[in-house]
Amino acid sequence: MFADKDVRAVFAVRGGWGCARILPLLDFATIRANPKLLIGFSDITALHLAFAARAGFTTIHGPNASSSWGKFSWDGFRAVTFDGAMPTFANPVGNEDRLVQRVGRIRTLHPGKASGRLLGGNLTVLAALMGTPWLPDFTGAILFIEDIAEAPYRIDRMLTQLALGGVLGKLAGIVFGQCVDCGASGPSYGGFTLSQVLQHHFGALGVPVFQGAQFGHVANQFSLPVGVRAEIDADLGTIRLLEPAVI
Amino acid sequence: MAIERRGVLAAMGALLLAAKAPPPMTTAAAPLALVKPPRLRPGDTVGLIEPAGFTDDSFDQRDVRR
């Protein structure tokens, strides 16, 4: 598909599991010689990270082809992939009749701004690639991660793996997106909450970190170009691209 | 003095993070010079892949085509 000159971009229809199985089978010489946008998220993270490591061109962590393509998702995707724009991604502000925003609110774990290459995707997939040659170098990167249906103790285990593997200590900043159905249940009952786990791992790193950005297994999501330079503002909860993702 | 499990584990976590991180055990690839793919244009042909599952629901397939 990458060698086919008629194909301008490659969409994942959906996520799932097992994408990493095909990594050793991909012809990265051909892929690198034919840069074109790859779009998707969730298990497609295996491709995003492998492409960042082996293909060296931008891919888009955004809705899969069968995802919801509402105006919020579409506008961000179009700006990045059609217009070559450098948008500032921020969560949508709802019309809640409340003093404090609840839906789409962000939480600053460590204040400040940071810039670096955007690298990341699904935390489970990323953790599963640790120790393999399919991970890019995270030095100075902005790590963005999300997940679904993972109890806090599992999130803790994966983040501990990233810490012990030296990834967290290399980062310039971190954005934790949506973690759908990640509440305490089963073995986590009575243990740490997700917020506590994130605070434990990220709070002491001394780099800007915020939680709650609108990407992951949700209807409205950012289209984050993997590999491009961006600046995050952990106080405002924004991700601003510093260069276009396409030519 | 009472010792709470939460407090002990939290302190251990803080110590873990405060400790000098060892050299990474990963075999991370060195950064490649970033190449920018061409932008999309209306009417472009796009490829569809399913490397992480399959879709056999006809509604989903119609939806994707649209």
PDB file of C-alpha atoms in Angstrom:
ATOM      1  CA  MET A   1       0.000   0.000   0.000  1.00  0.00           C
ATOM      2  CA  PHE A   2       2.889   2.365   0.683  1.00  0.00           C
ATOM      3  CA  ALA A   3       4.451   1.499  -2.659  1.00  0.00           C
ATOM      4  CA  ASP A   4       1.174   2.173  -4.480  1.00  0.00           C
ATOM      5  CA  LYS A   5       1.509   5.688  -5.910  1.00  0.00           C
ATOM      6  CA  ASP A   6      -2.261   6.026  -6.200  1.00  0.00           C
ATOM      7  CA  VAL A   7      -2.749   5.714  -2.461  1.00  0.00           C
ATOM      8  CA  ARG A   8      -2.212   9.058  -0.749  1.00  0.00           C
ATOM      9  CA  ALA A   9      -2.778   7.992   2.851  1.00  0.00           C
ATOM     10  CA  VAL A  10      -3.407   4.868   4.873  1.00  0.00           C
ATOM     11  CA  PHE A  11      -6.222   4.675   7.419  1.00  0.00           C
ATOM     12  CA  ALA A  12      -6.616   2.016  10.045  1.00  0.00           C
ATOM     13  CA  VAL A  13     -10.252   0.992  10.039  1.00  0.00           C
ATOM     14  CA  ARG A  14     -10.156   0.088  13.708  1.00  0.00           C
ATOM     15  CA  GLY A  15      -7.887  -0.863  16.564  1.00  0.00           C
ATOM     16  CA  GLY A  16      -7.917  -4.130  18.446  1.00  0.00           C
ATOM     17  CA  TRP A  17      -4.879  -6.123  19.366  1.00  0.00           C
ATOM     18  CA  GLY A  18      -1.912  -7.847  17.782  1.00  0.00           C
ATOM     19  CA  CYS A  19      -0.664  -5.068  15.499  1.00  0.00           C
ATOM     20  CA  ALA A  20       2.838  -5.496  16.888  1.00  0.00           C
ATOM     21  CA  ARG A  21       2.929  -8.997  15.455  1.00  0.00           C
ATOM     22  CA  ILE A  22       3.422  -7.632  11.960  1.00  0.00           C
ATOM     23  CA  LEU A  23       6.273  -5.244  12.770  1.00  0.00           C
ATOM     24  CA  PRO A  24       9.080  -7.649  11.780  1.00  0.00           C
ATOM     25  CA  LEU A  25       7.264  -8.335   8.524  1.00  0.00           C
ATOM     26  CA  LEU A  26       7.097  -4.737   7.320  1.00  0.00           C
ATOM     27  CA  ASP A  27       9.453  -3.525   4.597  1.00  0.00           C
ATOM     28  CA  PHE A  28      10.624  -0.288   6.183  1.00  0.00           C
ATOM     29  CA  ALA A  29      12.938   0.530   3.286  1.00  0.00           C
ATOM     30  CA  THR A  30       9.919   0.688   0.992  1.00  0.00           C
ATOM     31  CA  ILE A  31       7.816   2.484   3.578  1.00  0.00           C
ATOM     32  CA  ARG A  32      10.496   5.091   4.229  1.00  0.00           C
ATOM     33  CA  ALA A  33      10.901   5.675   0.497  1.00  0.00           C
ATOM     34  CA  ASN A  34       7.174   6.396   0.174  1.00  0.00           C
ATOM     35  CA  PRO A  35       6.135   8.737   2.971  1.00  0.00           C
ATOM     36  CA  LYS A  36       2.393   9.063   3.265  1.00  0.00           C
ATOM     37  CA  LEU A  37       0.116   9.676   6.200  1.00  0.00           C
ATOM     38  CA  LEU A  38      -0.838   6.761   8.388  1.00  0.00           C
ATOM     39  CA  ILE A  39      -3.865   7.512  10.566  1.00  0.00           C
ATOM     40  CA  GLY A  40      -5.301   5.644  13.529  1.00  0.00           C
ATOM     41  CA  PHE A  41      -5.022   5.058  17.253  1.00  0.00           C
ATOM     42  CA  SER A  42      -5.236   2.458  20.006  1.00  0.00           C
ATOM     43  CA  ASP A  43      -3.444  -0.709  18.885  1.00  0.00           C
ATOM     44  CA  ILE A  44      -2.220   1.230  15.839  1.00  0.00           C
ATOM     45  CA  THR A  45       0.215   2.779  18.315  1.00  0.00           C
ATOM     46  CA  ALA A  46       2.531  -0.119  17.453  1.00  0.00           C
ATOM     47  CA  LEU A  47       2.755   1.260  13.919  1.00  0.00           C
ATOM     48  CA  HIS A  48       3.091   4.885  15.027  1.00  0.00           C
ATOM     49  CA  LEU A  49       6.037   4.103  17.253  1.00  0.00           C
ATOM     50  CA  ALA A  50       7.690   1.737  14.802  1.00  0.00           C
ATOM     51  CA  PHE A  51       7.303   4.297  12.017  1.00  0.00           C
ATOM     52  CA  ALA A  52       8.832   6.976  14.247  1.00  0.00           C
ATOM     53  CA  ALA A  53      11.748   4.644  14.906  1.00  0.00           C
ATOM     54  CA  ARG A  54      12.217   3.088  11.470  1.00  0.00           C
ATOM     55  CA  ALA A  55      10.433   5.128   8.822  1.00  0.00           C
ATOM     56  CA  GLY A  56      11.180   8.631  10.050  1.00  0.00           C
ATOM     57  CA  PHE A  57       8.029  10.332   8.863  1.00  0.00           C
ATOM     58  CA  THR A  58       5.006  11.811  10.509  1.00  0.00           C
ATOM     59  CA  THR A  59       1.968   9.694  11.271  1.00  0.00           C
ATOM     60  CA  ILE A  60      -1.323  10.855  12.742  1.00  0.00           C
ATOM     61  CA  HIS A  61      -2.603   9.608  16.070  1.00  0.00           C
ATOM     62  CA  GLY A  62      -6.240  10.346  15.415  1.00  0.00           C
ATOM     63  CA  PRO A  63      -9.595   8.733  14.777  1.00  0.00           C
ATOM     64  CA  ASN A  64      -9.685   5.388  13.037  1.00  0.00           C
ATOM     65  CA  ALA A  65     -11.705   5.221   9.843  1.00  0.00           C
ATOM     66  CA  SER A  66     -14.637   3.640  11.658  1.00  0.00           C
ATOM     67  CA  SER A  67     -14.459   6.056  14.594  1.00  0.00           C
ATOM     68  CA  SER A  68     -16.832   8.899  15.212  1.00  0.00           C
ATOM     69  CA  TRP A  69     -15.952  11.761  12.874  1.00  0.00           C
ATOM     70  CA  GLY A  70     -17.794  14.644  14.444  1.00  0.00           C
ATOM     71  CA  LYS A  71     -16.963  18.265  13.791  1.00  0.00           C
ATOM     72  CA  PHE A  72     -14.382  18.501  16.572  1.00  0.00           C
ATOM     73  CA  SER A  73     -12.396  15.527  15.301  1.00  0.00           C
ATOM     74  CA  TRP A  74     -12.806  16.475  11.674  1.00  0.00           C
ATOM     75  CA  ASP A  75     -11.752  20.107  12.120  1.00  0.00           C
ATOM     76  CA  GLY A  76      -8.530  19.116  13.852  1.00  0.00           C
ATOM     77  CA  PHE A  77      -7.777  16.403  11.340  1.00  0.00           C
ATOM     78  CA  ARG A  78      -8.409  18.686   8.390  1.00  0.00           C
ATOM     79  CA  ALA A  79      -6.231  21.443   9.821  1.00  0.00           C
ATOM     80  CA  VAL A  80      -3.292  19.098  10.298  1.00  0.00           C
ATOM     81  CA  THR A  81      -3.535  16.863   7.236  1.00  0.00           C
ATOM     82  CA  PHE A  82      -5.224  18.976   4.541  1.00  0.00           C
ATOM     83  CA  ASP A  83      -4.218  22.510   5.472  1.00  0.00           C
ATOM     84  CA  GLY A  84      -0.758  21.827   6.871  1.00  0.00           C
ATOM     85  CA  ALA A  85      -1.694  24.115   9.740  1.00  0.00           C
ATOM     86  CA  MET A  86      -0.154  24.264  13.199  1.00  0.00           C
ATOM     87  CA  PRO A  87      -3.206  24.336  15.442  1.00  0.00           C
ATOM     88  CA  THR A  88      -3.293  24.588  19.193  1.00  0.00           C
ATOM     89  CA  PHE A  89      -5.278  21.655  20.490  1.00  0.00           C
ATOM     90  CA  ALA A  90      -7.463  22.356  23.498  1.00  0.00           C
ATOM     91  CA  ASN A  91     -10.355  20.472  24.986  1.00  0.00           C
ATOM     92  CA  PRO A  92     -13.815  21.598  23.927  1.00  0.00           C
ATOM     93  CA  VAL A  93     -15.571  23.775  26.454  1.00  0.00           C
ATOM     94  CA  GLY A  94     -19.095  22.601  27.083  1.00  0.00           C
ATOM     95  CA  ASN A  95     -22.179  24.537  28.003  1.00  0.00           C
ATOM     96  CA  GLU A  96     -22.444  23.096  31.456  1.00  0.00           C
ATOM     97  CA  ASP A  97     -24.514  24.987  33.956  1.00  0.00           C
ATOM     98  CA  ARG A  98     -21.850  24.601  36.613  1.00  0.00           C
ATOM     99  CA  LEU A  99     -19.329  26.834  38.316  1.00  0.00           C
ATOM    100  CA  VAL A 100     -16.552  24.373  37.518  1.00  0.00           C
ATOM    101  CA  GLN A 101     -16.142  22.556  34.225  1.00  0.00           C
ATOM    102  CA  ARG A 102     -16.479  18.797  34.645  1.00  0.00           C
ATOM    103  CA  VAL A 103     -16.675  17.437  31.124  1.00  0.00           C
ATOM    104  CA  GLY A 104     -13.369  17.749  29.311  1.00  0.00           C
ATOM    105  CA  ARG A 105     -11.597  19.377  32.220  1.00  0.00           C
ATOM    106  CA  ILE A 106      -7.850  19.082  32.485  1.00  0.00           C
ATOM    107  CA  ARG A 107      -5.715  18.543  35.567  1.00  0.00           C
ATOM    108  CA  THR A 108      -2.256  20.035  35.876  1.00  0.00           C
ATOM    109  CA  LEU A 109       0.124  17.599  37.547  1.00  0.00           C
ATOM    110  CA  HIS A 110       3.178  19.800  37.118  1.00  0.00           C
ATOM    111  CA  PRO A 111       2.898  23.338  35.750  1.00  0.00           C
ATOM    112  CA  GLY A 112       4.841  24.979  32.975  1.00  0.00           C
ATOM    113  CA  LYS A 113       5.533  24.777  29.266  1.00  0.00           C
ATOM    114  CA  ALA A 114       7.719  22.326  27.400  1.00  0.00           C
ATOM    115  CA  SER A 115       8.504  21.564  23.794  1.00  0.00           C
ATOM    116  CA  GLY A 116       9.739  18.488  22.017  1.00  0.00           C
ATOM    117  CA  ARG A 117       8.777  15.814  19.540  1.00  0.00           C
ATOM    118  CA  LEU A 118       5.322  14.325  20.054  1.00  0.00           C
ATOM    119  CA  LEU A 119       5.657  10.598  20.695  1.00  0.00           C
ATOM    120  CA  GLY A 120       3.194   8.199  22.203  1.00  0.00           C
ATOM    121  CA  GLY A 121      -0.197   6.599  21.837  1.00  0.00           C
ATOM    122  CA  ASN A 122      -1.756   3.778  23.784  1.00  0.00           C
ATOM    123  CA  LEU A 123       0.093   3.111  27.021  1.00  0.00           C
ATOM    124  CA  THR A 124      -0.465  -0.645  26.994  1.00  0.00           C
ATOM    125  CA  VAL A 125       0.942  -0.978  23.490  1.00  0.00           C
ATOM    126  CA  LEU A 126       3.872   1.293  24.262  1.00  0.00           C
ATOM    127  CA  ALA A 127       4.754  -0.668  27.388  1.00  0.00           C
ATOM    128  CA  ALA A 128       4.549  -3.910  25.435  1.00  0.00           C
ATOM    129  CA  LEU A 129       7.161  -2.585  22.984  1.00  0.00           C
ATOM    130  CA  MET A 130       9.678  -1.796  25.706  1.00  0.00           C
ATOM    131  CA  GLY A 131      12.912  -3.648  25.101  1.00  0.00           C
ATOM    132  CA  THR A 132      12.206  -4.093  21.414  1.00  0.00           C
ATOM    133  CA  PRO A 133      13.857  -2.307  18.486  1.00  0.00           C
ATOM    134  CA  TRP A 134      10.495  -0.771  17.524  1.00  0.00           C
ATOM    135  CA  LEU A 135      10.556   2.114  19.950  1.00  0.00           C
ATOM    136  CA  PRO A 136      11.949   5.539  19.015  1.00  0.00           C
ATOM    137  CA  ASP A 137      14.336   7.457  21.247  1.00  0.00           C
ATOM    138  CA  PHE A 138      12.279   9.440  23.747  1.00  0.00           C
ATOM    139  CA  THR A 139      15.020  11.890  24.681  1.00  0.00           C
ATOM    140  CA  GLY A 140      13.507  15.352  24.926  1.00  0.00           C
ATOM    141  CA  ALA A 141      10.125  14.165  23.686  1.00  0.00           C
ATOM    142  CA  ILE A 142       6.624  15.124  24.721  1.00  0.00           C
ATOM    143  CA  LEU A 143       5.035  11.813  25.651  1.00  0.00           C
ATOM    144  CA  PHE A 144       1.290  11.523  25.080  1.00  0.00           C
ATOM    145  CA  ILE A 145      -0.491   8.425  26.325  1.00  0.00           C
ATOM    146  CA  GLU A 146      -4.032   7.145  26.726  1.00  0.00           C
ATOM    147  CA  ASP A 147      -5.704   3.866  27.554  1.00  0.00           C
ATOM    148  CA  ILE A 148      -8.964   2.059  28.058  1.00  0.00           C
ATOM    149  CA  ALA A 149     -10.281  -0.418  30.593  1.00  0.00           C
ATOM    150  CA  GLU A 150      -7.069  -0.609  32.590  1.00  0.00           C
ATOM    151  CA  ALA A 151      -7.309  -0.586  36.366  1.00  0.00           C
ATOM    152  CA  PRO A 152      -5.066   1.841  38.238  1.00  0.00           C
ATOM    153  CA  TYR A 153      -2.784  -0.967  39.391  1.00  0.00           C
ATOM    154  CA  ARG A 154      -2.159  -1.924  35.769  1.00  0.00           C
ATOM    155  CA  ILE A 155      -1.519   1.696  34.785  1.00  0.00           C
ATOM    156  CA  ASP A 156       0.901   1.856  37.711  1.00  0.00           C
ATOM    157  CA  ARG A 157       2.666  -1.294  36.528  1.00  0.00           C
ATOM    158  CA  MET A 158       3.066   0.039  33.007  1.00  0.00           C
ATOM    159  CA  LEU A 159       4.299   3.443  34.143  1.00  0.00           C
ATOM    160  CA  THR A 160       6.739   1.727  36.500  1.00  0.00           C
ATOM    161  CA  GLN A 161       8.048  -0.188  33.502  1.00  0.00           C
ATOM    162  CA  LEU A 162       8.536   3.074  31.617  1.00  0.00           C
ATOM    163  CA  ALA A 163      10.274   4.590  34.646  1.00  0.00           C
ATOM    164  CA  LEU A 164      12.564   1.608  35.193  1.00  0.00           C
ATOM    165  CA  GLY A 165      13.325   1.449  31.484  1.00  0.00           C
ATOM    166  CA  GLY A 166      14.547   5.029  31.569  1.00  0.00           C
ATOM    167  CA  VAL A 167      11.824   6.499  29.351  1.00  0.00           C
ATOM    168  CA  LEU A 168      10.109   8.793  31.846  1.00  0.00           C
ATOM    169  CA  GLY A 169      13.382  10.360  32.932  1.00  0.00           C
ATOM    170  CA  LYS A 170      14.180  11.412  29.356  1.00  0.00           C
ATOM    171  CA  LEU A 171      11.004  13.342  28.652  1.00  0.00           C
ATOM    172  CA  ALA A 172      10.516  17.077  28.282  1.00  0.00           C
ATOM    173  CA  GLY A 173       6.824  16.843  29.125  1.00  0.00           C
ATOM    174  CA  ILE A 174       3.862  14.504  29.364  1.00  0.00           C
ATOM    175  CA  VAL A 175       0.226  14.641  28.333  1.00  0.00           C
ATOM    176  CA  PHE A 176      -2.051  11.977  29.703  1.00  0.00           C
ATOM    177  CA  GLY A 177      -5.177  11.837  27.585  1.00  0.00           C
ATOM    178  CA  GLN A 178      -8.371   9.977  28.231  1.00  0.00           C
ATOM    179  CA  CYS A 179      -8.404   6.779  30.239  1.00  0.00           C
ATOM    180  CA  VAL A 180     -11.859   5.367  29.649  1.00  0.00           C
ATOM    181  CA  ASP A 181     -13.152   2.886  32.225  1.00  0.00           C
ATOM    182  CA  CYS A 182      -9.936   3.087  34.211  1.00  0.00           C
ATOM    183  CA  GLY A 183     -11.560   3.262  37.611  1.00  0.00           C
ATOM    184  CA  ALA A 184     -10.636   1.054  40.522  1.00  0.00           C
ATOM    185  CA  SER A 185     -12.099  -2.430  40.380  1.00  0.00           C
ATOM    186  CA  GLY A 186     -10.973  -5.962  41.077  1.00  0.00           C
ATOM    187  CA  PRO A 187      -7.475  -6.099  42.538  1.00  0.00           C
ATOM    188  CA  SER A 188      -7.333  -2.317  42.647  1.00  0.00           C
ATOM    189  CA  TYR A 189     -10.124  -2.051  45.155  1.00  0.00           C
ATOM    190  CA  GLY A 190      -8.875  -0.168  48.152  1.00  0.00           C
ATOM    191  CA  GLY A 191      -5.645   0.795  46.395  1.00  0.00           C
ATOM    192  CA  PHE A 192      -4.521   3.924  44.645  1.00  0.00           C
ATOM    193  CA  THR A 193      -6.756   5.864  42.331  1.00  0.00           C
ATOM    194  CA  LEU A 194      -5.660   6.678  38.794  1.00  0.00           C
ATOM    195  CA  SER A 195      -4.977  10.264  39.834  1.00  0.00           C
ATOM    196  CA  GLN A 196      -2.729   9.089  42.642  1.00  0.00           C
ATOM    197  CA  VAL A 197      -0.835   6.749  40.338  1.00  0.00           C
ATOM    198  CA  LEU A 198      -0.235   9.543  37.849  1.00  0.00           C
ATOM    199  CA  GLN A 199       0.836  11.918  40.587  1.00  0.00           C
ATOM    200  CA  HIS A 200       3.299   9.375  41.975  1.00  0.00           C
ATOM    201  CA  HIS A 201       4.954   8.759  38.631  1.00  0.00           C
ATOM    202  CA  PHE A 202       4.814  12.177  37.048  1.00  0.00           C
ATOM    203  CA  GLY A 203       4.760  14.647  39.910  1.00  0.00           C
ATOM    204  CA  ALA A 204       8.425  14.271  40.819  1.00  0.00           C
ATOM    205  CA  LEU A 205       9.823  14.357  37.293  1.00  0.00           C
ATOM    206  CA  GLY A 206       9.999  18.123  37.292  1.00  0.00           C
ATOM    207  CA  VAL A 207       8.622  18.516  33.779  1.00  0.00           C
ATOM    208  CA  PRO A 208       5.255  19.927  32.709  1.00  0.00           C
ATOM    209  CA  VAL A 209       2.489  17.328  32.858  1.00  0.00           C
ATOM    210  CA  PHE A 210      -1.253  17.518  32.484  1.00  0.00           C
ATOM    211  CA  GLN A 211      -4.062  15.000  32.390  1.00  0.00           C
ATOM    212  CA  GLY A 212      -7.351  14.875  30.544  1.00  0.00           C
ATOM    213  CA  ALA A 213      -6.465  15.952  26.999  1.00  0.00           C
ATOM    214  CA  GLN A 214      -9.028  14.995  24.420  1.00  0.00           C
ATOM    215  CA  PHE A 215      -7.455  12.000  22.727  1.00  0.00           C
ATOM    216  CA  GLY A 216      -7.955   8.291  23.179  1.00  0.00           C
ATOM    217  CA  HIS A 217     -11.064   6.138  23.123  1.00  0.00           C
ATOM    218  CA  VAL A 218     -13.504   9.018  22.972  1.00  0.00           C
ATOM    219  CA  ALA A 219     -15.739  10.439  20.278  1.00  0.00           C
ATOM    220  CA  ASN A 220     -14.083  13.823  19.925  1.00  0.00           C
ATOM    221  CA  GLN A 221     -10.347  13.681  19.681  1.00  0.00           C
ATOM    222  CA  PHE A 222      -7.245  15.536  18.599  1.00  0.00           C
ATOM    223  CA  SER A 223      -5.248  14.500  15.562  1.00  0.00           C
ATOM    224  CA  LEU A 224      -1.746  14.479  16.983  1.00  0.00           C
ATOM    225  CA  PRO A 225       1.086  14.209  14.470  1.00  0.00           C
ATOM    226  CA  VAL A 226       3.629  11.752  15.822  1.00  0.00           C
ATOM    227  CA  GLY A 227       7.198  12.983  15.468  1.00  0.00           C
ATOM    228  CA  VAL A 228       6.571  16.686  14.956  1.00  0.00           C
ATOM    229  CA  ARG A 229       7.678  19.311  17.445  1.00  0.00           C
ATOM    230  CA  ALA A 230       5.040  20.731  19.709  1.00  0.00           C
ATOM    231  CA  GLU A 231       4.741  22.846  22.815  1.00  0.00           C
ATOM    232  CA  ILE A 232       2.518  21.894  25.703  1.00  0.00           C
ATOM    233  CA  ASP A 233       1.170  24.251  28.332  1.00  0.00           C
ATOM    234  CA  ALA A 234       0.356  22.181  31.382  1.00  0.00           C
ATOM    235  CA  ASP A 235      -1.478  25.081  33.026  1.00  0.00           C
ATOM    236  CA  LEU A 236      -3.806  25.697  30.106  1.00  0.00           C
ATOM    237  CA  GLY A 237      -3.932  22.083  28.976  1.00  0.00           C
ATOM    238  CA  THR A 238      -2.958  22.814  25.385  1.00  0.00           C
ATOM    239  CA  ILE A 239      -0.788  21.210  22.728  1.00  0.00           C
ATOM    240  CA  ARG A 240       0.510  23.643  20.091  1.00  0.00           C
ATOM    241  CA  LEU A 241       2.197  22.319  16.988  1.00  0.00           C
ATOM    242  CA  LEU A 242       5.466  24.092  16.217  1.00  0.00           C
ATOM    243  CA  GLU A 243       5.761  22.795  12.673  1.00  0.00           C
ATOM    244  CA  PRO A 244       3.391  21.463  10.020  1.00  0.00           C
ATOM    245  CA  ALA A 245       2.900  17.711   9.814  1.00  0.00           C
ATOM    246  CA  VAL A 246       2.751  17.657   6.017  1.00  0.00           C
ATOM    247  CA  ILE A 247       4.287  19.376   3.040  1.00  0.00           C
TER     248      ILE A 247
ATOM    249  CA  MET B   1       3.677   4.948  65.393  1.00  0.00           C
ATOM    250  CA  ALA B   2       1.154   3.542  63.005  1.00  0.00           C
ATOM    251  CA  ILE B   3       2.434   2.768  59.550  1.00  0.00           C
ATOM    252  CA  GLU B   4      -0.056   2.988  56.749  1.00  0.00           C
ATOM    253  CA  ARG B   5       0.351   0.894  53.638  1.00  0.00           C
ATOM    254  CA  ARG B   6      -0.623   3.787  51.409  1.00  0.00           C
ATOM    255  CA  GLY B   7       1.998   6.014  52.960  1.00  0.00           C
ATOM    256  CA  VAL B   8       4.738   3.436  52.639  1.00  0.00           C
ATOM    257  CA  LEU B   9       3.923   2.677  49.012  1.00  0.00           C
ATOM    258  CA  ALA B  10       3.675   6.337  48.130  1.00  0.00           C
ATOM    259  CA  ALA B  11       7.065   6.978  49.736  1.00  0.00           C
ATOM    260  CA  MET B  12       8.546   4.042  47.848  1.00  0.00           C
ATOM    261  CA  GLY B  13       7.169   5.472  44.632  1.00  0.00           C
ATOM    262  CA  ALA B  14       8.704   8.838  45.363  1.00  0.00           C
ATOM    263  CA  LEU B  15      12.048   7.216  46.137  1.00  0.00           C
ATOM    264  CA  LEU B  16      11.886   5.278  42.914  1.00  0.00           C
ATOM    265  CA  LEU B  17      11.331   8.433  40.933  1.00  0.00           C
ATOM    266  CA  ALA B  18      13.869  10.444  42.848  1.00  0.00           C
ATOM    267  CA  ALA B  19      16.577   7.856  42.291  1.00  0.00           C
ATOM    268  CA  LYS B  20      18.878   8.397  39.369  1.00  0.00           C
ATOM    269  CA  ALA B  21      17.371   6.500  36.490  1.00  0.00           C
ATOM    270  CA  PRO B  22      19.619   3.704  35.284  1.00  0.00           C
ATOM    271  CA  PRO B  23      20.708   3.585  31.669  1.00  0.00           C
ATOM    272  CA  PRO B  24      17.748   2.602  29.540  1.00  0.00           C
ATOM    273  CA  MET B  25      17.439  -1.084  28.886  1.00  0.00           C
ATOM    274  CA  THR B  26      15.545  -0.540  25.692  1.00  0.00           C
ATOM    275  CA  THR B  27      17.043  -0.740  22.257  1.00  0.00           C
ATOM    276  CA  ALA B  28      15.427   2.475  21.166  1.00  0.00           C
ATOM    277  CA  ALA B  29      16.196   3.592  17.683  1.00  0.00           C
ATOM    278  CA  ALA B  30      18.127   6.824  17.237  1.00  0.00           C
ATOM    279  CA  PRO B  31      16.030   9.700  15.905  1.00  0.00           C
ATOM    280  CA  LEU B  32      15.722   9.815  12.140  1.00  0.00           C
ATOM    281  CA  ALA B  33      15.514  13.065  10.235  1.00  0.00           C
ATOM    282  CA  LEU B  34      11.807  13.734  10.056  1.00  0.00           C
ATOM    283  CA  VAL B  35      10.302  13.501   6.610  1.00  0.00           C
ATOM    284  CA  LYS B  36       6.938  15.168   6.007  1.00  0.00           C
ATOM    285  CA  PRO B  37       4.370  13.244   3.994  1.00  0.00           C
ATOM    286  CA  PRO B  38       2.347  15.102   1.360  1.00  0.00           C
ATOM    287  CA  ARG B  39      -0.839  16.758   2.524  1.00  0.00           C
ATOM    288  CA  LEU B  40      -4.217  15.314   1.683  1.00  0.00           C
ATOM    289  CA  ARG B  41      -6.451  16.823  -0.939  1.00  0.00           C
ATOM    290  CA  PRO B  42     -10.181  16.325  -1.525  1.00  0.00           C
ATOM    291  CA  GLY B  43     -10.724  13.337  -3.774  1.00  0.00           C
ATOM    292  CA  ASP B  44      -7.538  11.554  -2.807  1.00  0.00           C
ATOM    293  CA  THR B  45      -7.555   7.771  -2.727  1.00  0.00           C
ATOM    294  CA  VAL B  46      -6.804   6.385   0.702  1.00  0.00           C
ATOM    295  CA  GLY B  47      -5.963   2.846   1.696  1.00  0.00           C
ATOM    296  CA  LEU B  48      -7.717   1.016   4.510  1.00  0.00           C
ATOM    297  CA  ILE B  49      -5.915  -1.426   6.754  1.00  0.00           C
ATOM    298  CA  GLU B  50      -6.966  -3.593   9.681  1.00  0.00           C
ATOM    299  CA  PRO B  51      -3.762  -4.800  11.294  1.00  0.00           C
ATOM    300  CA  ALA B  52      -5.376  -5.150  14.705  1.00  0.00           C
ATOM    301  CA  GLY B  53      -8.656  -6.890  13.966  1.00  0.00           C
ATOM    302  CA  PHE B  54     -11.245  -7.245  11.281  1.00  0.00           C
ATOM    303  CA  THR B  55     -14.567  -5.704  10.412  1.00  0.00           C
ATOM    304  CA  ASP B  56     -17.288  -7.987   9.186  1.00  0.00           C
ATOM    305  CA  ASP B  57     -20.212  -5.737   9.927  1.00  0.00           C
ATOM    306  CA  SER B  58     -21.710  -4.466   6.706  1.00  0.00           C
ATOM    307  CA  PHE B  59     -22.864  -1.242   8.337  1.00  0.00           C
ATOM    308  CA  ASP B  60     -19.351  -0.422   9.454  1.00  0.00           C
ATOM    309  CA  GLN B  61     -18.020  -1.103   5.975  1.00  0.00           C
ATOM    310  CA  ARG B  62     -20.608   1.171   4.385  1.00  0.00           C
ATOM    311  CA  ASP B  63     -19.840   3.817   6.970  1.00  0.00           C
ATOM    312  CA  VAL B  64     -16.118   3.664   6.272  1.00  0.00           C
ATOM    313  CA  ARG B  65     -16.653   3.926   2.514  1.00  0.00           C
ATOM    314  CA  ARG B  66     -18.762   6.997   3.011  1.00  0.00           C
TER     315      ARG B  66
END
